[in-house]
PDB file of C-alpha atoms in Angstrom:
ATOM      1  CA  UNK A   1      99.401  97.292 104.019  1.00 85.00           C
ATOM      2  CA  UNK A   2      97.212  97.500 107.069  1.00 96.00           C
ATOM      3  CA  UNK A   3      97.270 100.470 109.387  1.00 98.00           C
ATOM      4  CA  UNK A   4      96.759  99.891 112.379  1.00 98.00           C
ATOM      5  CA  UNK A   5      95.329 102.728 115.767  1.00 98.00           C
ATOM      6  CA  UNK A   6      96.063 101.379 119.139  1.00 98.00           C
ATOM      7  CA  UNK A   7      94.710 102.903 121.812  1.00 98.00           C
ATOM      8  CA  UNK A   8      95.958 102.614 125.481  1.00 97.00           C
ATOM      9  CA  UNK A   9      94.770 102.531 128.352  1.00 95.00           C
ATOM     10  CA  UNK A  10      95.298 106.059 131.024  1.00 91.00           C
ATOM     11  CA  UNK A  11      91.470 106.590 132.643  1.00 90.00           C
ATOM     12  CA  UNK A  12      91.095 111.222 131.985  1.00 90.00           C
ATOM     13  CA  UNK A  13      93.740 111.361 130.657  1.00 93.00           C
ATOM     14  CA  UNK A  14      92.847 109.435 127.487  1.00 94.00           C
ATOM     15  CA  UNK A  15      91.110 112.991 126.590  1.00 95.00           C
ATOM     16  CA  UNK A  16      94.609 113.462 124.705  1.00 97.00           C
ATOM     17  CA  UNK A  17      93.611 110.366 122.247  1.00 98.00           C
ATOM     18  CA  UNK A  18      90.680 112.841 120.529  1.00 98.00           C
ATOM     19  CA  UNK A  19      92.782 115.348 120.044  1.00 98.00           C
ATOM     20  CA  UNK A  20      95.750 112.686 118.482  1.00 98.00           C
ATOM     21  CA  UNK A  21      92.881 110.927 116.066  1.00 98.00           C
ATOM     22  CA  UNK A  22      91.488 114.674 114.867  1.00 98.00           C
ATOM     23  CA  UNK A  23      95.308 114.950 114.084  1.00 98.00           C
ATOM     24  CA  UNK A  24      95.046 111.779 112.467  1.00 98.00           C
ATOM     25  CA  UNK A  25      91.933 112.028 110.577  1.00 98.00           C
ATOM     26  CA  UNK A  26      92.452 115.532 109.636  1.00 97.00           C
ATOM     27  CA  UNK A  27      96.287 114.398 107.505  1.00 97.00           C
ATOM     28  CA  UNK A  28      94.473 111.811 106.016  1.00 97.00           C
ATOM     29  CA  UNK A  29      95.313 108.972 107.774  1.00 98.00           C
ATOM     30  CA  UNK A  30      92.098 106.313 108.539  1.00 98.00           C
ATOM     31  CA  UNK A  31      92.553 103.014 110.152  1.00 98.00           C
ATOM     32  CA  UNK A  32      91.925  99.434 108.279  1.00 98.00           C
ATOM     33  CA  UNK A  33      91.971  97.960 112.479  1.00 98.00           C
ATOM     34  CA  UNK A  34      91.261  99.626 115.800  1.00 98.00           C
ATOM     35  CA  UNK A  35      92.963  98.237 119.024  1.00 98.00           C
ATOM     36  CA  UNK A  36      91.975  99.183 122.478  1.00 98.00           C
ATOM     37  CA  UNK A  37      92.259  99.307 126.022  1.00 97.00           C
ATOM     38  CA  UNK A  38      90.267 100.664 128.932  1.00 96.00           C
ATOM     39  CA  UNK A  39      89.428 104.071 127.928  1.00 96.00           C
ATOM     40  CA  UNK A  40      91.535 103.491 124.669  1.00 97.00           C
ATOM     41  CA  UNK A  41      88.004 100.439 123.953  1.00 98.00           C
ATOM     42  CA  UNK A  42      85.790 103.925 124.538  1.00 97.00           C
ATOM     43  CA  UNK A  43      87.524 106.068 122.632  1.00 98.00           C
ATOM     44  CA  UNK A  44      88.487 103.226 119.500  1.00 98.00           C
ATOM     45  CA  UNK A  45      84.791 101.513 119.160  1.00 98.00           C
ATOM     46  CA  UNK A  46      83.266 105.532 118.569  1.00 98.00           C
ATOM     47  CA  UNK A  47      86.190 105.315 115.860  1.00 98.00           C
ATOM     48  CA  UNK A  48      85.772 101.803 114.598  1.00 98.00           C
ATOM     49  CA  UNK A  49      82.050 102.794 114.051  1.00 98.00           C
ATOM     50  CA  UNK A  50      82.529 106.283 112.294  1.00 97.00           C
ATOM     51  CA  UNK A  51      86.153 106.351 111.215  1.00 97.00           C
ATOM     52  CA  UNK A  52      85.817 109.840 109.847  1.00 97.00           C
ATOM     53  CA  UNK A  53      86.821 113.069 111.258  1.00 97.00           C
ATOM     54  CA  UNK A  54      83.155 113.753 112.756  1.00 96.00           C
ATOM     55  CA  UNK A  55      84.069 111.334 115.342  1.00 97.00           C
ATOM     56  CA  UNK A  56      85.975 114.156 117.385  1.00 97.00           C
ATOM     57  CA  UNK A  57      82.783 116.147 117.658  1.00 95.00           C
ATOM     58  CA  UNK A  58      80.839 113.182 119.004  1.00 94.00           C
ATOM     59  CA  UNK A  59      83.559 112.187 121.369  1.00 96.00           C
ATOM     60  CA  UNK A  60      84.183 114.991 122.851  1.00 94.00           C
ATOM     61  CA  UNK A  61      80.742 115.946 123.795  1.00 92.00           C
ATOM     62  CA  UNK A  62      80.696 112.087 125.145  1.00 92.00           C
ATOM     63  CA  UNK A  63      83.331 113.505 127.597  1.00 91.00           C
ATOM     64  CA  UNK A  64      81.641 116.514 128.269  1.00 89.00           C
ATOM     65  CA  UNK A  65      78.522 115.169 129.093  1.00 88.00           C
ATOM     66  CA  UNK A  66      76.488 114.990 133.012  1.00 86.00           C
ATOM     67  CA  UNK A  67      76.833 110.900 132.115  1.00 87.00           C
ATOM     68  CA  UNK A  68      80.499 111.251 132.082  1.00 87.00           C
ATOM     69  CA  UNK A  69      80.634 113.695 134.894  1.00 85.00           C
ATOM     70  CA  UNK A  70      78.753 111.056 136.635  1.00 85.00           C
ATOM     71  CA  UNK A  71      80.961 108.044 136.700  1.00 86.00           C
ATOM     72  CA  UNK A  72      83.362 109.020 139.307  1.00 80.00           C
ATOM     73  CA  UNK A  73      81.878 111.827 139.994  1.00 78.00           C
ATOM     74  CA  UNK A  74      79.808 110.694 143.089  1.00 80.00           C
ATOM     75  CA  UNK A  75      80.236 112.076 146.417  1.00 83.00           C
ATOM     76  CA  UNK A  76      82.738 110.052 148.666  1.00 83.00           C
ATOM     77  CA  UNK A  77      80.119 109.440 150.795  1.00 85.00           C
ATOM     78  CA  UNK A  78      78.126 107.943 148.549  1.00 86.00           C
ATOM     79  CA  UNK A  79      81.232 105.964 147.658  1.00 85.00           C
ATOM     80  CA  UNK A  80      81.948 104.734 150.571  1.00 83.00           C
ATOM     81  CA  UNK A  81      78.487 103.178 151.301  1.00 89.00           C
ATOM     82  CA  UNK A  82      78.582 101.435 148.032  1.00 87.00           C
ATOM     83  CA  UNK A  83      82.060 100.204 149.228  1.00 82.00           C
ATOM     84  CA  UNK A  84      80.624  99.085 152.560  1.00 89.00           C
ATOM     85  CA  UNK A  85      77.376  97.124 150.541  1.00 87.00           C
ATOM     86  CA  UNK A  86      79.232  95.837 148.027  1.00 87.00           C
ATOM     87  CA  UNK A  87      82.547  94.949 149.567  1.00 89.00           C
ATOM     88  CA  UNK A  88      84.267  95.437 146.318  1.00 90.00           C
ATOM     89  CA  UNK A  89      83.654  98.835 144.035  1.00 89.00           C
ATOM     90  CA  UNK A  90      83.352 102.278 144.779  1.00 87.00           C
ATOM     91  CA  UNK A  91      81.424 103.726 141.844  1.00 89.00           C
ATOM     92  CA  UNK A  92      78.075 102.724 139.580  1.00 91.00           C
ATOM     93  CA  UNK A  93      78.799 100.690 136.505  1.00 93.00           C
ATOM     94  CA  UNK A  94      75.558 102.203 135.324  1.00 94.00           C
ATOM     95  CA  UNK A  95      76.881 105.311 134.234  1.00 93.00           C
ATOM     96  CA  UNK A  96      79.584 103.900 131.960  1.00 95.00           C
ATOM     97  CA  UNK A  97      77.599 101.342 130.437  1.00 97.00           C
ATOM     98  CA  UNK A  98      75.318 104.421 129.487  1.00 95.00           C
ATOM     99  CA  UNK A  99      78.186 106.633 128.470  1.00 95.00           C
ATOM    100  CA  UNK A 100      79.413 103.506 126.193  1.00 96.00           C
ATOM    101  CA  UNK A 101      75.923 102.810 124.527  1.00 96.00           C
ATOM    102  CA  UNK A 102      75.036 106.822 124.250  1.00 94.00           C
ATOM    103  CA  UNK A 103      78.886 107.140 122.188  1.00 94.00           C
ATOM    104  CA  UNK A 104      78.117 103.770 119.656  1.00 96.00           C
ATOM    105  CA  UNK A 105      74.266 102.844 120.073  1.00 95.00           C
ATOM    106  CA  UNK A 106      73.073 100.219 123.017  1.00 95.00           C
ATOM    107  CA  UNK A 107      72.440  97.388 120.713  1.00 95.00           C
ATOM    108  CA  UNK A 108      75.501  97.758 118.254  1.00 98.00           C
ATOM    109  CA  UNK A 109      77.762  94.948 117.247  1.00 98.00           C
ATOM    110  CA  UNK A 110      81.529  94.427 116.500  1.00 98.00           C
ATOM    111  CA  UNK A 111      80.132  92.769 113.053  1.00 98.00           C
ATOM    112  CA  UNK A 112      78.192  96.053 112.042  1.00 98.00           C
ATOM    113  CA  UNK A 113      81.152  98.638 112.714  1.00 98.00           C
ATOM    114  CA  UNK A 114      82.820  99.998 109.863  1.00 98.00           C
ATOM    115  CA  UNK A 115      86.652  99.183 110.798  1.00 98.00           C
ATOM    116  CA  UNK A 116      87.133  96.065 112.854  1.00 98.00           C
ATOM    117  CA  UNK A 117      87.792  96.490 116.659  1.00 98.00           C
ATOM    118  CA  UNK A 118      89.498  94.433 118.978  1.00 98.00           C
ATOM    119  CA  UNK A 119      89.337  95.216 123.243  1.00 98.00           C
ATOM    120  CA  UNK A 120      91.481  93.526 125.709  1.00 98.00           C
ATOM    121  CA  UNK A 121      90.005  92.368 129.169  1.00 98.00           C
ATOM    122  CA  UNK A 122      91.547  90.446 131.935  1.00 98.00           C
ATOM    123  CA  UNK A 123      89.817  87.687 133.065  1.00 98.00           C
ATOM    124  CA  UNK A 124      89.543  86.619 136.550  1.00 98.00           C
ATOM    125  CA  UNK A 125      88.212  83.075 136.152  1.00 98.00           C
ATOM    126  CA  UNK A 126      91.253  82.341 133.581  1.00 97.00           C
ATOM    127  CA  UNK A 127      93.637  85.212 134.859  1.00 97.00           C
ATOM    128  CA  UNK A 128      94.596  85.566 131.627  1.00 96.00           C
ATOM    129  CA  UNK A 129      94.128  88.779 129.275  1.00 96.00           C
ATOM    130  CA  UNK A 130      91.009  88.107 126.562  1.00 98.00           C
ATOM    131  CA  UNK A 131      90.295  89.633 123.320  1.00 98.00           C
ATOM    132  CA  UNK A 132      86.819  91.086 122.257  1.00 98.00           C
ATOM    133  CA  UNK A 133      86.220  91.282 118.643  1.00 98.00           C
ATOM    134  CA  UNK A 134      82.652  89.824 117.746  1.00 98.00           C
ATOM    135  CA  UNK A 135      79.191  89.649 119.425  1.00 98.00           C
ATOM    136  CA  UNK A 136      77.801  92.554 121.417  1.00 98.00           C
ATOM    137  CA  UNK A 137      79.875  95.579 122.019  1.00 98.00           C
ATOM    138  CA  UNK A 138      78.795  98.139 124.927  1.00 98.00           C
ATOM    139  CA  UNK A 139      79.467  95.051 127.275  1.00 98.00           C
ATOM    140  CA  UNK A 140      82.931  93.928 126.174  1.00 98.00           C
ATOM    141  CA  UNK A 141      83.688  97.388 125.686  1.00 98.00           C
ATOM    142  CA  UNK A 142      82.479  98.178 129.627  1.00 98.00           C
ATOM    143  CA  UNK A 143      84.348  94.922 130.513  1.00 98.00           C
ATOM    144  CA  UNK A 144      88.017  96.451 129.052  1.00 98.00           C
ATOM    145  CA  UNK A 145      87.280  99.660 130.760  1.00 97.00           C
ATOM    146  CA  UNK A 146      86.074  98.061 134.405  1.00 97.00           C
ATOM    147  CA  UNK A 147      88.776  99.823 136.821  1.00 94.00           C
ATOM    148  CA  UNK A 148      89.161  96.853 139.597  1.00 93.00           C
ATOM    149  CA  UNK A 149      87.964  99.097 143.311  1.00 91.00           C
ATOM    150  CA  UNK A 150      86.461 101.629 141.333  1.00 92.00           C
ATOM    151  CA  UNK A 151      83.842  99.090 138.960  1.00 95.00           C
ATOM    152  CA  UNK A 152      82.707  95.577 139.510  1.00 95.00           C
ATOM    153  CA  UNK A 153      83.636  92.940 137.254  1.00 97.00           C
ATOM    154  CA  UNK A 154      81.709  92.612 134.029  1.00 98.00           C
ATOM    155  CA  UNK A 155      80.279  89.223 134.156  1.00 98.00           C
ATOM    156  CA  UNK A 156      79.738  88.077 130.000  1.00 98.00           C
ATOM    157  CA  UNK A 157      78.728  84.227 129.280  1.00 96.00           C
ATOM    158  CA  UNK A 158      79.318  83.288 133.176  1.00 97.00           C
ATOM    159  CA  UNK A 159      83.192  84.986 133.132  1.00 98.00           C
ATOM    160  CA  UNK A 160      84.061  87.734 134.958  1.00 98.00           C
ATOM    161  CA  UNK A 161      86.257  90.635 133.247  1.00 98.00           C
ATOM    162  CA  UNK A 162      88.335  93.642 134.490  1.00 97.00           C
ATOM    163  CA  UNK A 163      90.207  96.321 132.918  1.00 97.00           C
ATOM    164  CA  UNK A 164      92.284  95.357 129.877  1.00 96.00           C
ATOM    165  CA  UNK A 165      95.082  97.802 131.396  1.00 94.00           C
ATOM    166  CA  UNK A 166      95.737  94.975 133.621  1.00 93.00           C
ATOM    167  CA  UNK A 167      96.872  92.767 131.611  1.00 94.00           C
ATOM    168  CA  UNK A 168      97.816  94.644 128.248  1.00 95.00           C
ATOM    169  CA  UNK A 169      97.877  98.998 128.909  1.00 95.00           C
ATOM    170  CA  UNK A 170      99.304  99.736 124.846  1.00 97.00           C
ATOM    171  CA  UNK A 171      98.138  96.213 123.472  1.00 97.00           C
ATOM    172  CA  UNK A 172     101.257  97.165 120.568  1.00 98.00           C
ATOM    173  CA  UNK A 173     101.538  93.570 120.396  1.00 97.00           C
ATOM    174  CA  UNK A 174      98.535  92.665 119.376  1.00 98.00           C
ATOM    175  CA  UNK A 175      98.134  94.907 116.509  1.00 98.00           C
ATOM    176  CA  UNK A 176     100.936  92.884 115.143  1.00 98.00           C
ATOM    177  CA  UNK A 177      99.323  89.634 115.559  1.00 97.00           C
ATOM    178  CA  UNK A 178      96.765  90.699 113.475  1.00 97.00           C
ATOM    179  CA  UNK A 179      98.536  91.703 110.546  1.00 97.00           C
ATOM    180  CA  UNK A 180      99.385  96.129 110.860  1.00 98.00           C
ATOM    181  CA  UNK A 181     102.302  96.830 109.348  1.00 98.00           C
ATOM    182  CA  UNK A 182     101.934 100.080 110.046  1.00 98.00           C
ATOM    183  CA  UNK A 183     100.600 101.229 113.792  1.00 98.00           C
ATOM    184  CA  UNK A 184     100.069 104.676 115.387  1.00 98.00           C
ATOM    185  CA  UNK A 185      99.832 104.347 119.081  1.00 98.00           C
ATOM    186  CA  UNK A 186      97.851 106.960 120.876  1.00 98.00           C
ATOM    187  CA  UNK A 187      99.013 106.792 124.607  1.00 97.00           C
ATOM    188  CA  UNK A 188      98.028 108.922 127.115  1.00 95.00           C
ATOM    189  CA  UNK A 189     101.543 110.563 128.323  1.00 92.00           C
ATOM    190  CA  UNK A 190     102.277 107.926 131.454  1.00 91.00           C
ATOM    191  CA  UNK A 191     105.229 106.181 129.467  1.00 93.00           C
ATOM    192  CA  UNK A 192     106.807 109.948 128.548  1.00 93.00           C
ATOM    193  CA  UNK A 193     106.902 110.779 131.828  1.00 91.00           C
ATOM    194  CA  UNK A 194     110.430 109.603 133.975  1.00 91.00           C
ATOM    195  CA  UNK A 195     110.408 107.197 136.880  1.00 93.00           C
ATOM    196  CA  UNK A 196     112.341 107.541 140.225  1.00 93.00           C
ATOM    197  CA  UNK A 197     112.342 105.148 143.176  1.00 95.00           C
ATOM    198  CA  UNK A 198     109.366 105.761 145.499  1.00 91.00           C
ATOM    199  CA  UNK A 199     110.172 107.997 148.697  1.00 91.00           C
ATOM    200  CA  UNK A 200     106.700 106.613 150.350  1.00 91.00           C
ATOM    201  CA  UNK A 201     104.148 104.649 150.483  1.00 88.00           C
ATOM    202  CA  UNK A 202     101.932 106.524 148.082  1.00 84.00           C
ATOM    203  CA  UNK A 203     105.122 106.477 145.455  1.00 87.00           C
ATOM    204  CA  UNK A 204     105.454 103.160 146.039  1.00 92.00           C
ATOM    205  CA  UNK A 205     101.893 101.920 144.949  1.00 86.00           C
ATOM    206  CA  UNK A 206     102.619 104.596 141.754  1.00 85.00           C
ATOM    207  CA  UNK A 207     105.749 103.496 140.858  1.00 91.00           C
ATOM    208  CA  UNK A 208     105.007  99.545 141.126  1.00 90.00           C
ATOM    209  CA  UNK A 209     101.773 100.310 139.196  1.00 85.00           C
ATOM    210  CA  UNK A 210     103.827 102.429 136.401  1.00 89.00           C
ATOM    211  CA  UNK A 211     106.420  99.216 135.829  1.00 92.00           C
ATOM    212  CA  UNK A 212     103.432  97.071 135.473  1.00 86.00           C
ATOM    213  CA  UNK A 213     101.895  99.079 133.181  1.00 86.00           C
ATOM    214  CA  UNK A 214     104.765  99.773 131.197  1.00 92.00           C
ATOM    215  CA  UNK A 215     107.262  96.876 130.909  1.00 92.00           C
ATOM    216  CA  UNK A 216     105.095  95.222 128.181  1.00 94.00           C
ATOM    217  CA  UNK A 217     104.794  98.068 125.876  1.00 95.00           C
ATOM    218  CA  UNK A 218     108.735  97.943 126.083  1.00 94.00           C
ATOM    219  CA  UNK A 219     109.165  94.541 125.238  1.00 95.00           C
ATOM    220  CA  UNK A 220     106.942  94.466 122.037  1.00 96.00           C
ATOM    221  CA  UNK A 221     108.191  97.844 121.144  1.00 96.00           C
ATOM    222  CA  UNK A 222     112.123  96.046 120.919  1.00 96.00           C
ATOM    223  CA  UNK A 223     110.816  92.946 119.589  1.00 96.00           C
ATOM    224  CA  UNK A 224     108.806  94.854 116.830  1.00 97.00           C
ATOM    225  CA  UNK A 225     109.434  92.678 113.493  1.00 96.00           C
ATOM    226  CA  UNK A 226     111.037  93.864 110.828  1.00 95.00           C
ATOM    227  CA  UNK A 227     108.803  96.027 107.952  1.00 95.00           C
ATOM    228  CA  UNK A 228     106.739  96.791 110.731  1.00 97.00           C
ATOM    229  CA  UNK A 229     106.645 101.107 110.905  1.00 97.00           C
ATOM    230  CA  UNK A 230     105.806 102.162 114.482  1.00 98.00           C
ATOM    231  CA  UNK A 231     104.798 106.301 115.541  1.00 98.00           C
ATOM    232  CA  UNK A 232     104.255 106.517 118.842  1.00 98.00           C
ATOM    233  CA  UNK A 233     101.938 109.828 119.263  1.00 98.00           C
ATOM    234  CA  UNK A 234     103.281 112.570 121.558  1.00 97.00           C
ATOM    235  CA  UNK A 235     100.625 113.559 124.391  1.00 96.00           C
ATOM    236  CA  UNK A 236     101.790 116.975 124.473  1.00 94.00           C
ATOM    237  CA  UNK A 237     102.499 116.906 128.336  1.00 90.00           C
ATOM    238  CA  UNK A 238     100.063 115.833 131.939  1.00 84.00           C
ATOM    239  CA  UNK A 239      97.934 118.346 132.906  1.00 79.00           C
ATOM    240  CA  UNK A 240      98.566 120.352 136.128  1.00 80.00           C
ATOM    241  CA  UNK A 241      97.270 118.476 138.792  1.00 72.00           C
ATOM    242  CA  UNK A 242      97.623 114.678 137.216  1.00 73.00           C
ATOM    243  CA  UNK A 243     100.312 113.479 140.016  1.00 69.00           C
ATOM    244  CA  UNK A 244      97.518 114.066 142.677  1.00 66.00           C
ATOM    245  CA  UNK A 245      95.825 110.758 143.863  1.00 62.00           C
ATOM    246  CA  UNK A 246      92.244 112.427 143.392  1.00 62.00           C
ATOM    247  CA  UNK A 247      93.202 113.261 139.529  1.00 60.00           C
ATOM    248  CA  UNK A 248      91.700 110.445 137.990  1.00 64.00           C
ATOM    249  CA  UNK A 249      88.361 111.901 138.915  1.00 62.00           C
ATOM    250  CA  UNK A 250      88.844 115.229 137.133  1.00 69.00           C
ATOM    251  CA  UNK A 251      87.247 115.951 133.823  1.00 78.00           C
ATOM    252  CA  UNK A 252      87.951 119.666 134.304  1.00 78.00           C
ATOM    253  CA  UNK A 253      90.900 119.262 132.013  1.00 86.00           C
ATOM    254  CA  UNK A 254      89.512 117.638 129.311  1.00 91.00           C
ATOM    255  CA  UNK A 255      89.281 120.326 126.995  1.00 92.00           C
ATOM    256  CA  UNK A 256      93.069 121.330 127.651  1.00 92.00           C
ATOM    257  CA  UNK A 257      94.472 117.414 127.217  1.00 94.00           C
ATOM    258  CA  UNK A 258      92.345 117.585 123.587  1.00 95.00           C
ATOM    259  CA  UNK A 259      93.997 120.586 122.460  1.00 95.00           C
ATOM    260  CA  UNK A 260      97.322 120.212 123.677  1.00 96.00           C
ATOM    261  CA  UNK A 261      97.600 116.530 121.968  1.00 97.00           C
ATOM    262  CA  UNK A 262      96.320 118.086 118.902  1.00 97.00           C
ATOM    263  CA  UNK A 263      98.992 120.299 118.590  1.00 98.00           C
ATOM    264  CA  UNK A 264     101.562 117.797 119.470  1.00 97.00           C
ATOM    265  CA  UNK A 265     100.454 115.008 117.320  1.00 98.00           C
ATOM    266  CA  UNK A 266      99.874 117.856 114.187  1.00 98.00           C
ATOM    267  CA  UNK A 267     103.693 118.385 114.993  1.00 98.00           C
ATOM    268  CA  UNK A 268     105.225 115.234 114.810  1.00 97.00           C
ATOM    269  CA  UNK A 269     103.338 114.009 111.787  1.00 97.00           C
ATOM    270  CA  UNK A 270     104.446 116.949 109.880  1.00 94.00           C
ATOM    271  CA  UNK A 271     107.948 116.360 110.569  1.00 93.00           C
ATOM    272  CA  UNK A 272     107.492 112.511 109.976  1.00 88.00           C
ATOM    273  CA  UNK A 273     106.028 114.119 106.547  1.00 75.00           C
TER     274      UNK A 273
END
């Protein structure tokens, strides 16, 4: 039997997936494969490298470091000129790629970590999703995790990749392909979280986004084959503040999001017990 973590996608928010794998780690439970997306690549390759429960400690002072602070942290001024020079991202890759190498070591390998990792990115050349699971790591990790606006493309072996949520937000799916028959998925609260139609423009973009995002997840999740066990991880709730459009920026609650998944994940797997 192989168990399987996936990790979605979810930008702050996927502060909730340290608290879900201390949850995790602490009952017991280790992973024999790591899938990830965007943040969830971040979060999984620390895992994949040290799948034991001193992970959480280095994680979360990952997150609560002046790198991390630094990646959208910028002022919009400062934004906007890099907007205006590069015609195509607000924010410094730089600071990510540093985050990524200072969590799982600059020159680290999918072939040395200790549970195999695979990342989804989207691919612009092929405009098709793409799955990372050998050579280098910090820059197929950066390349599931580059927000399209916010990050340029990560350009690997002449192709040019953006986020993984794109194409594949809870890559369920894919943990199948590769042989889990049992898979926790450690979302960040977006598919617990009711839709209604959009009352302007602002909802619209939201709401349109949120189908995308989610219709996938929903397929798999029906079409999961039989002997297959699924747990899909509660979040334990958004934070105050998550439906404003400047949230994604926040790392205020990051703290709060670990805890409260913590206790929510601690909860359901002692009544799946």
């Amino acid at each position: 039997m192989t168990t399987a973590f996936v990790l979605g996608g979810g930008g702050v928010r996927g502060a909730v997936q340290i608290g879900m794998l201390r949850a995790l780690l602490e009952a017991g439970i280790r992973p024999g494969l790591v899938v990830g997306t965007s943040i969830g690549a971040i979060n999984g390759a620390a895992l994949a490298q040290d799948p034991t429960p001193a992970v959480i400690g280095r994680l979360a002072q990952a997150w609560a470091s002046p790198t991390a602070a630094k990646i959208y942290g910028e002022s919009w001024l400062r934004q906007v000129r890099r907007l205006a020079a590069s015609r195509t991202h607000l924010n410094d890759p730089e600071s990510l790629r540093a985050l990524i190498a200072g969590a799982v070591g600059a020159g680290t390998r999918f072939e040395d970590l200790e549970v195999p990792l695979v990342v989804s990115a989207a691919s612009i050349e092929r405009a098709a999703e793409h799955w990372f699971d050998s050579g280098p790591l910090v820059e197929a990790v950066l390349a599931s995790a580059s927000v399209p606006g916010a990050l340029p493309p990560t350009e690997i072996d002449g192709e040019h990749y953006i986020d993984g949520g794109m194409v594949n937000s809870i890559p369920l799916g894919e943990a199948v392909r590769r042989g889990a028959t049992e898979i926790y998925v450690l979302q960040v609260g977006r598919i617990e979280e009711p839709l209604t139609a959009p009352e302007n423009p602002v909802d619209v973009a939201r709401v349109s986004f949120e189908v995308a995002r989610r219709h996938r997840f929903a397929r798999e999740r029906a079409d999961l084959p039989d002997g297959v066990v699924l747990h899909v991880l509660p979040s334990g709730g958004p934070a105050p503040g998550d439906e404003k459009r400047g949230a994604y920026r926040r790392l205020d609650a990051t703290q709060a999001r670990i805890d409260v998944a913590y206790a929510a994940a601690v909860g359901y797997l002692h009544d799946e017990a």
